[in-house]
Amino acid sequence: NPKPPCSPPLFPEPHRRRPWRRRSRRRTWRARSSPTSTPTARSPTRAPSPPIKRLRAFHIIESTDITREAWVLTDEAKGYAAGGSREVHLVAAIPPEGASRAALKEEFGDVVFDIARKAAAKNKWIRFERGIVLRTVEDTTDEMQELLKRVENGEDEVQEQLKRLEKGKVVPDLIKELKRRKLVTKEKVIWYSLKKGPEFVVKRKTLATDVTREHLKSGDWKDLEFKDYNYEAQGQPIAIGYSQPLLEVREAIQNIFLEMGFSEMPTNMFVESSFWNFDALFQPQQHPARDSHDTFFLKAPATTTQLPDDYLEKVKQVHQSGGYGSKGYGYDWKRDEAEKNLLRTHTTAVSARMLYKLAQEEHFAPNS
């Protein structure tokens, strides 16, 4: 079967968000005046525009902020206001004998066709019969386009109905469609009511901010008019340091373990004995890491005598002949070597000390 004729696609696929890109926009303001009202200016931002702010600072004008919230069209809705709604174009694309869903989807796109189909079916403009989309009306009135134009023109009646909808009050179904299909969005607009200030002039005179060497030499400093000090102005930002990223990550991990109930082991003993640094970790005394080339040994005090004799004997036994499933190293273990003081080479020595300390407790249980 040949494809039924369809009008060319009027709507692209739904707008896809493009990567964020910073744009520089020039802010402008427009003054309006009438015989019965004071001049006003509109600004897209909350803060006064630079010209108004400067003129107000010099008391040339007086301004009052007028804030108003209004419903405006989205970019998608602006296209409908200019060219018509999707559902109207869908109906117009269907010939008298009807068109298949596949053909209409190919012309409009899956997403656009789905939105237009639902709206047209809700208005009872189309019906479906064995996979064919048929028109049920000859002509359609694009009420959605007319409503969007009224919103675009800022008609008070439509704005009031949108406000009622926001408060949960009863409004026409077409107004509900605007919100449901996200065709309108609320925008805050600030207007400025301007009037002449106590020092109003047509042409503003540039005021001096400093006395320069040239002013002193020429003597014209006597006739200068100086700008008033703004005691509310912000000072220059202070250059301060920031946390190192790796330190922040370390602190975050540290806090996780502390919140889970763990406690930190004391790591402030930088001088350690060879016993806790090596022997208690079962590193043989002839290991090359224990040479002076890799480890800093102390001259004073060169040795320590504060070692637990009972535990020292067990460690000695494992080194020499093994135990607890180990064969040992089979050498003559020397206490003099274990008593040598050194600069701690790793914090695992702290773990060895802490495990021995916990083992001496009558009943050990993790912190809750």
XYZ file of N, CA, C and O in Angstrom, residues 200-358:
636
model
N 18.864 67.053 40.620
C 18.616 66.682 39.238
C 19.274 67.676 38.280
O 19.174 68.888 38.443
N 19.962 67.148 37.286
C 20.555 67.945 36.216
C 20.383 67.179 34.917
O 20.260 65.963 34.911
N 20.365 67.928 33.824
C 20.242 67.283 32.522
C 21.535 66.599 32.142
O 21.548 65.498 31.596
N 22.673 67.226 32.447
C 23.980 66.665 32.150
C 24.765 66.542 33.441
O 24.985 67.529 34.144
N 25.171 65.326 33.752
C 25.859 65.088 35.012
C 27.325 65.485 34.918
O 28.007 65.159 33.949
N 27.774 66.158 35.937
C 29.166 66.575 36.011
C 29.992 65.480 36.670
O 29.581 64.883 37.664
N 31.162 65.204 36.099
C 32.036 64.167 36.651
C 32.691 64.680 37.921
O 33.337 65.737 37.925
N 32.516 63.965 39.018
C 33.080 64.360 40.298
C 34.442 63.709 40.493
O 34.694 62.602 40.036
N 35.300 64.387 41.171
C 36.647 63.885 41.432
C 36.618 62.896 42.595
O 35.816 63.031 43.527
N 37.486 61.917 42.526
C 37.598 60.932 43.605
C 38.915 61.041 44.372
O 39.009 60.560 45.497
N 39.932 61.691 43.774
C 41.235 61.845 44.423
C 41.827 63.196 44.050
O 41.490 63.791 43.015
N 42.719 63.675 44.912
C 43.508 64.875 44.613
C 44.834 64.410 44.029
O 45.596 63.703 44.692
N 45.102 64.776 42.793
C 46.315 64.324 42.122
C 47.400 65.390 42.176
O 47.168 66.539 42.587
N 48.579 65.007 41.745
C 49.715 65.948 41.705
C 49.426 67.098 40.759
O 49.780 68.252 41.024
N 48.749 66.790 39.655
C 48.409 67.843 38.696
C 47.451 68.858 39.298
O 47.539 70.067 39.013
N 46.497 68.381 40.115
C 45.563 69.311 40.760
C 46.304 70.266 41.677
O 46.012 71.480 41.716
N 47.291 69.751 42.415
C 48.041 70.598 43.348
C 48.912 71.610 42.599
O 49.051 72.768 43.013
N 49.507 71.188 41.490
C 50.380 72.091 40.726
C 49.580 73.200 40.060
O 49.992 74.367 40.060
N 48.410 72.862 39.515
C 47.622 73.875 38.799
C 46.766 74.711 39.729
O 46.321 75.802 39.357
N 46.496 74.197 40.935
C 45.683 74.949 41.879
C 44.186 74.781 41.677
O 43.401 75.405 42.402
N 43.765 73.935 40.709
C 42.326 73.786 40.475
C 41.658 72.869 41.494
O 40.456 72.637 41.429
N 42.429 72.337 42.446
C 41.829 71.516 43.483
C 40.837 72.297 44.331
O 39.925 71.728 44.943
N 40.997 73.637 44.341
C 40.088 74.471 45.148
C 38.669 74.456 44.584
O 37.700 74.625 45.326
N 38.546 74.253 43.280
C 37.230 74.299 42.629
C 36.651 72.908 42.357
O 35.589 72.802 41.728
N 37.338 71.871 42.783
C 36.855 70.518 42.506
C 35.666 70.150 43.379
O 35.576 70.578 44.542
N 34.759 69.370 42.826
C 33.661 68.761 43.572
C 33.964 67.276 43.705
O 34.183 66.588 42.709
N 33.987 66.797 44.945
C 34.402 65.423 45.208
C 33.194 64.506 45.427
O 32.148 64.928 45.945
N 33.377 63.278 44.995
C 32.352 62.264 45.167
C 32.261 61.854 46.633
O 33.276 61.715 47.320
N 31.024 61.657 47.125
C 30.836 61.261 48.514
C 31.368 59.848 48.742
O 31.328 58.993 47.852
N 31.858 59.604 49.953
C 32.322 58.272 50.315
C 31.124 57.346 50.504
O 30.111 57.723 51.098
N 31.253 56.148 49.984
C 30.227 55.127 50.178
C 30.708 54.173 51.258
O 31.506 53.270 51.015
N 30.218 54.401 52.461
C 30.680 53.598 53.585
C 30.085 52.191 53.586
O 30.484 51.344 54.382
N 29.120 51.929 52.726
C 28.510 50.611 52.648
C 29.121 49.759 51.540
O 28.699 48.621 51.310
N 30.104 50.313 50.814
C 30.706 49.578 49.710
C 31.518 48.392 50.249
O 32.115 48.468 51.336
N 31.511 47.322 49.500
C 32.270 46.139 49.894
C 33.768 46.362 49.642
O 34.154 46.981 48.651
N 34.584 45.844 50.549
C 36.025 45.961 50.378
C 36.562 44.924 49.416
O 35.830 44.056 48.924
N 37.845 45.003 49.138
C 38.480 44.036 48.265
C 38.512 42.664 48.942
O 38.748 42.564 50.144
N 38.236 41.602 48.206
C 38.280 40.268 48.818
C 39.681 39.927 49.315
O 40.682 40.264 48.693
N 39.726 39.282 50.463
C 40.991 38.917 51.083
C 41.457 37.579 50.511
O 40.688 36.620 50.453
N 42.692 37.551 50.063
C 43.264 36.310 49.526
C 43.631 35.394 50.686
O 44.510 35.707 51.495
N 42.934 34.288 50.822
C 43.177 33.352 51.922
C 43.502 31.983 51.351
O 43.267 31.711 50.173
N 44.032 31.134 52.181
C 44.375 29.801 51.744
C 43.167 28.869 51.746
O 42.118 29.189 52.326
N 43.311 27.746 51.095
C 42.239 26.766 51.007
C 42.784 25.391 51.401
O 43.990 25.143 51.340
N 41.877 24.530 51.779
C 42.280 23.175 52.168
C 42.798 22.416 50.960
O 42.263 22.546 49.856
N 43.813 21.599 51.192
C 44.343 20.773 50.121
C 43.332 19.657 49.820
O 42.785 19.041 50.742
N 43.032 19.396 48.558
C 41.987 18.416 48.231
C 42.192 17.047 48.860
O 41.247 16.435 49.346
N 43.429 16.559 48.876
C 43.679 15.242 49.458
C 43.430 15.237 50.968
O 42.960 14.236 51.521
N 43.724 16.373 51.620
C 43.451 16.454 53.052
C 41.953 16.449 53.318
O 41.484 15.889 54.325
N 41.182 17.076 52.434
C 39.731 17.065 52.590
C 39.183 15.644 52.435
O 38.284 15.227 53.174
N 39.722 14.898 51.463
C 39.276 13.520 51.278
C 39.645 12.681 52.495
O 38.842 11.872 52.984
N 40.854 12.894 53.011
C 41.279 12.128 54.184
C 40.387 12.417 55.386
O 40.000 11.505 56.130
N 40.026 13.688 55.562
C 39.163 14.056 56.682
C 37.770 13.440 56.528
O 37.164 13.009 57.503
N 37.276 13.398 55.286
C 35.950 12.817 55.055
C 35.942 11.332 55.417
O 35.019 10.836 56.069
N 36.996 10.613 54.989
C 37.090 9.180 55.311
C 37.245 8.988 56.815
O 36.658 8.082 57.410
N 38.042 9.844 57.422
C 38.258 9.766 58.865
C 36.932 9.939 59.614
O 36.637 9.185 60.551
N 36.121 10.904 59.203
C 34.841 11.146 59.874
C 33.888 9.966 59.715
O 33.096 9.668 60.618
N 33.946 9.290 58.564
C 33.083 8.132 58.346
C 33.377 7.045 59.383
O 32.468 6.489 60.009
N 34.661 6.759 59.578
C 35.022 5.725 60.539
C 34.709 6.148 61.974
O 34.273 5.331 62.786
N 34.919 7.420 62.301
C 34.611 7.886 63.658
C 33.121 7.785 63.940
O 32.700 7.429 65.049
N 32.278 8.121 62.944
C 30.831 8.039 63.132
C 30.363 6.588 63.249
O 29.312 6.316 63.814
N 31.145 5.654 62.709
C 30.811 4.229 62.825
C 31.226 3.652 64.178
O 30.930 2.490 64.476
N 31.915 4.434 65.018
C 32.305 3.973 66.348
C 33.767 3.653 66.505
O 34.206 3.265 67.593
N 34.550 3.782 65.436
C 35.988 3.534 65.552
C 36.654 4.679 66.315
O 36.159 5.812 66.333
N 37.769 4.369 66.955
C 38.579 5.399 67.617
C 39.982 5.364 67.019
O 40.453 4.318 66.554
N 40.655 6.501 67.049
C 41.966 6.614 66.428
C 43.070 6.118 67.362
O 43.008 6.326 68.583
N 44.061 5.493 66.791
C 45.224 5.067 67.568
C 46.202 6.235 67.688
O 46.323 7.031 66.747
N 46.886 6.348 68.814
C 47.858 7.439 68.971
C 49.073 7.216 68.067
O 49.731 6.174 68.143
N 49.361 8.179 67.236
C 50.483 8.046 66.290
C 51.547 9.120 66.549
O 52.315 9.457 65.649
N 51.568 9.677 67.759
C 52.513 10.758 68.049
C 53.834 10.263 68.640
O 54.665 11.065 69.070
N 54.065 8.946 68.676
C 55.357 8.413 69.136
C 56.228 8.179 67.907
O 56.175 7.118 67.271
N 57.043 9.148 67.585
C 57.845 9.069 66.368
C 59.134 8.280 66.589
O 59.751 7.814 65.641
N 59.541 8.148 67.855
C 60.693 7.295 68.195
C 60.148 5.966 68.691
O 59.317 5.913 69.596
N 60.594 4.897 68.070
C 60.077 3.571 68.397
C 61.240 2.602 68.564
O 62.348 2.841 68.069
N 60.997 1.517 69.272
C 62.027 0.479 69.432
C 61.966 -0.471 68.240
O 60.938 -0.609 67.571
N 63.081 -1.119 67.975
C 63.126 -2.086 66.878
C 62.183 -3.255 67.139
O 61.697 -3.884 66.195
N 61.897 -3.509 68.433
C 61.013 -4.633 68.757
C 59.617 -4.409 68.160
O 59.083 -5.267 67.469
N 59.016 -3.230 68.457
C 57.662 -2.967 67.954
C 57.680 -2.632 66.457
O 56.712 -2.911 65.755
N 58.758 -2.042 66.006
C 58.814 -1.628 64.602
C 59.085 -2.799 63.663
O 58.613 -2.805 62.516
N 59.856 -3.800 64.148
C 60.226 -4.920 63.282
C 59.863 -6.284 63.884
O 59.156 -7.078 63.266
N 60.405 -6.563 65.104
C 60.314 -7.923 65.660
C 58.879 -8.340 65.914
O 58.504 -9.484 65.613
N 58.056 -7.448 66.485
C 56.666 -7.807 66.777
C 55.866 -8.031 65.493
O 54.812 -8.678 65.532
N 56.384 -7.523 64.398
C 55.743 -7.745 63.097
C 56.411 -8.895 62.353
O 56.150 -9.087 61.158
N 57.285 -9.608 63.064
C 57.940 -10.823 62.560
C 58.744 -10.565 61.291
O 58.694 -11.341 60.333
N 59.504 -9.483 61.365
C 60.472 -9.194 60.307
C 61.834 -9.628 60.841
O 62.267 -9.177 61.906
N 62.527 -10.542 60.186
C 63.773 -11.093 60.752
C 64.821 -10.010 60.980
O 64.854 -9.000 60.278
N 65.683 -10.259 61.957
C 66.681 -9.251 62.329
C 67.751 -9.061 61.270
O 68.431 -8.040 61.257
N 67.902 -9.997 60.349
C 68.892 -9.837 59.280
C 68.268 -9.255 58.009
O 68.905 -9.207 56.960
N 67.047 -8.788 58.113
C 66.364 -8.237 56.934
C 67.073 -6.954 56.495
O 67.460 -6.130 57.332
N 67.274 -6.754 55.173
C 68.007 -5.553 54.718
C 67.328 -4.235 55.067
O 67.992 -3.204 55.137
N 66.008 -4.229 55.298
C 65.325 -2.983 55.649
C 65.762 -2.474 57.018
O 65.558 -1.309 57.340
N 66.401 -3.361 57.823
C 66.847 -2.956 59.153
C 68.273 -2.425 59.152
O 68.823 -2.124 60.210
N 68.861 -2.278 57.964
C 70.213 -1.711 57.882
C 70.150 -0.207 58.054
O 69.126 0.444 57.858
N 71.293 0.384 58.362
C 71.373 1.836 58.572
C 71.155 2.605 57.280
O 70.907 3.816 57.308
N 71.236 1.918 56.141
C 70.995 2.603 54.866
C 69.517 2.966 54.691
O 69.188 3.912 53.991
N 68.617 2.196 55.324
C 67.184 2.399 55.144
C 66.476 2.859 56.404
O 65.327 3.283 56.339
N 67.105 2.743 57.556
C 66.468 3.088 58.829
C 67.377 4.021 59.614
O 68.593 3.837 59.640
N 66.777 5.044 60.245
C 67.541 6.000 61.058
C 67.517 5.533 62.507
O 66.458 5.549 63.153
N 68.682 5.113 63.001
C 68.808 4.682 64.391
C 69.290 5.857 65.247
O 70.066 6.701 64.782
N 68.835 5.893 66.503
C 69.191 6.993 67.406
C 70.511 6.688 68.117
O 70.807 5.529 68.430
N 71.267 7.786 68.367
C 72.487 7.650 69.155
C 72.187 7.791 70.638
O 72.814 7.110 71.461
N 71.266 8.687 71.001
C 70.928 8.892 72.409
C 69.443 9.236 72.511
O 69.016 10.229 71.896
N 68.658 8.464 73.216
C 69.028 7.160 73.785
C 69.064 6.098 72.695
O 68.160 6.019 71.868
N 70.090 5.303 72.718
C 70.291 4.314 71.664
C 69.419 3.087 71.847
O 69.084 2.414 70.874
N 69.055 2.763 73.100
C 68.265 1.551 73.348
C 67.153 1.853 74.334
O 67.109 2.909 74.968
N 66.257 0.889 74.480
C 65.166 0.969 75.459
C 65.113 -0.323 76.244
O 65.528 -1.389 75.757
N 64.643 -0.229 77.467
C 64.475 -1.427 78.313
C 63.013 -1.658 78.647
O 62.679 -2.595 79.372
N 62.132 -0.792 78.110
C 60.702 -0.881 78.427
C 59.992 -1.775 77.415
O 59.227 -1.327 76.565
N 60.267 -3.059 77.532
C 59.633 -4.048 76.656
C 58.955 -5.093 77.510
O 59.492 -5.501 78.554
N 57.784 -5.578 77.127
C 57.088 -6.619 77.915
C 57.806 -7.964 77.790
O 57.864 -8.555 76.697
N 58.373 -8.424 78.889
C 59.210 -9.626 78.851
C 58.430 -10.856 78.393
O 58.952 -11.689 77.640
N 57.191 -11.000 78.885
C 56.433 -12.205 78.523
C 56.154 -12.251 77.024
O 56.321 -13.281 76.373
N 55.745 -11.101 76.462
C 55.432 -11.065 75.033
C 56.722 -11.158 74.215
O 56.756 -11.756 73.140
N 57.815 -10.553 74.745
C 59.100 -10.607 74.046
C 59.572 -12.050 73.898
O 60.098 -12.433 72.857
N 59.363 -12.876 74.912
C 59.785 -14.264 74.844
C 58.984 -15.035 73.788
O 59.515 -15.894 73.091
N 57.684 -14.732 73.681
C 56.861 -15.397 72.671
C 57.302 -15.025 71.256
O 57.378 -15.876 70.367
N 57.624 -13.721 71.068
C 58.080 -13.269 69.757
C 59.423 -13.919 69.427
O 59.658 -14.370 68.295
N 60.301 -13.993 70.423
C 61.611 -14.629 70.226
C 61.449 -16.086 69.811
O 62.123 -16.565 68.895
N 60.540 -16.795 70.485
C 60.329 -18.204 70.191
C 59.852 -18.408 68.752
O 60.314 -19.311 68.048
N 58.927 -17.556 68.282
C 58.405 -17.685 66.912
C 59.506 -17.405 65.905
O 59.611 -18.069 64.873
N 60.343 -16.386 66.163
C 61.439 -16.070 65.258
C 62.409 -17.248 65.136
O 62.862 -17.580 64.028
N 62.743 -17.846 66.281
C 63.796 -18.865 66.272
C 63.285 -20.231 65.795
O 63.891 -20.854 64.924
N 62.149 -20.674 66.358
C 61.698 -22.044 66.041
C 60.268 -22.129 65.559
O 59.774 -23.222 65.295
N 59.596 -21.009 65.469
C 58.244 -21.004 64.936
C 57.189 -21.196 66.008
O 57.471 -21.250 67.209
N 55.959 -21.358 65.550
C 54.816 -21.500 66.447
C 53.570 -20.897 65.810
O 53.661 -20.095 64.872
N 52.409 -21.330 66.309
C 51.121 -20.840 65.794
C 51.001 -21.091 64.291
O 50.481 -20.263 63.549
N 51.537 -22.252 63.848
C 51.462 -22.586 62.434
C 52.638 -22.109 61.611
O 52.694 -22.333 60.400
N 53.632 -21.441 62.229
C 54.799 -20.944 61.504
C 56.012 -21.813 61.811
O 56.161 -22.333 62.929
N 56.909 -21.957 60.831
C 58.146 -22.711 61.022
C 59.257 -21.858 61.606
O 60.302 -22.387 62.019
N 59.063 -20.523 61.635
C 60.092 -19.632 62.131
C 61.191 -19.400 61.115
O 61.173 -19.952 60.005
N 62.196 -18.639 61.511
C 63.312 -18.350 60.615
C 64.547 -19.206 60.907
O 65.490 -19.234 60.117
N 64.580 -19.832 62.075
C 65.697 -20.711 62.401
C 67.019 -19.994 62.605
O 68.055 -20.453 62.123
N 67.012 -18.867 63.293
C 68.270 -18.164 63.584
C 68.280 -17.789 65.061
O 67.272 -17.909 65.772
N 69.449 -17.306 65.519
C 69.626 -16.928 66.921
C 69.156 -15.489 67.108
O 69.846 -14.540 66.742
N 67.951 -15.349 67.674
C 67.339 -14.014 67.859
C 68.024 -13.304 69.012
O 68.280 -13.904 70.069
N 68.376 -12.021 68.828
C 69.118 -11.271 69.850
C 68.266 -10.140 70.402
O 67.696 -9.346 69.656
N 68.210 -10.073 71.733
C 67.445 -9.003 72.385
C 68.104 -7.652 72.176
O 67.413 -6.638 72.069
N 69.427 -7.598 72.127
C 70.114 -6.316 71.940
C 69.658 -5.633 70.653
O 69.516 -4.407 70.590
N 69.414 -6.430 69.616
C 68.962 -5.878 68.340
C 67.539 -5.328 68.465
O 67.202 -4.308 67.871
N 66.700 -5.974 69.254
C 65.306 -5.551 69.407
C 65.178 -4.291 70.244
O 64.189 -3.569 70.130
N 66.191 -4.016 71.103
C 66.103 -2.857 71.994
C 66.584 -1.566 71.344
O 66.491 -0.488 71.934
N 67.112 -1.612 70.136
C 67.614 -0.407 69.485
C 66.470 0.562 69.149
O 65.432 0.144 68.633
N 66.702 1.830 69.456
C 65.707 2.869 69.141
C 65.916 3.393 67.722
O 67.054 3.493 67.232
N 64.835 3.759 67.104
C 64.901 4.281 65.731
C 63.743 5.246 65.491
O 62.821 5.358 66.310
N 63.841 5.943 64.378
C 62.704 6.760 63.950
C 61.696 5.837 63.273
O 62.046 5.128 62.324
N 60.482 5.827 63.794
C 59.464 4.886 63.321
C 59.341 4.931 61.798
O 59.178 5.983 61.195
N 59.451 3.762 61.178
C 59.423 3.710 59.714
C 58.032 3.497 59.142
O 57.823 3.673 57.941
N 57.066 3.099 59.961
C 55.691 2.913 59.491
C 54.757 2.922 60.697
O 55.165 2.663 61.831
N 53.487 3.223 60.459
C 52.513 3.271 61.555
C 51.972 1.889 61.907
O 51.207 1.766 62.853
N 52.390 0.862 61.179
C 51.976 -0.491 61.561
C 52.557 -0.856 62.923
O 51.995 -1.689 63.639
N 53.688 -0.222 63.289
C 54.243 -0.443 64.623
C 53.251 0.012 65.692
O 53.165 -0.589 66.771
N 52.478 1.065 65.409
C 51.455 1.521 66.355
C 50.368 0.467 66.486
O 49.856 0.203 67.582
N 50.018 -0.178 65.374
C 49.006 -1.240 65.417
C 49.480 -2.394 66.284
O 48.694 -2.985 67.047
N 50.759 -2.745 66.170
C 51.295 -3.846 66.982
C 51.199 -3.521 68.466
O 50.800 -4.363 69.285
N 51.572 -2.309 68.840
C 51.476 -1.880 70.239
C 50.025 -1.934 70.722
O 49.719 -2.402 71.808
N 49.090 -1.396 69.879
C 47.698 -1.305 70.278
C 47.066 -2.692 70.437
O 46.297 -2.930 71.365
N 47.413 -3.625 69.544
C 46.874 -4.980 69.659
C 47.345 -5.651 70.947
O 46.576 -6.360 71.622
N 48.603 -5.445 71.298
C 49.109 -6.015 72.560
C 48.393 -5.384 73.758
O 48.006 -6.082 74.707
N 48.161 -4.049 73.690
C 47.492 -3.358 74.790
C 46.054 -3.855 74.960
O 45.585 -4.087 76.077
N 45.359 -4.040 73.853
C 43.976 -4.515 73.925
C 43.908 -5.941 74.445
O 42.956 -6.319 75.137
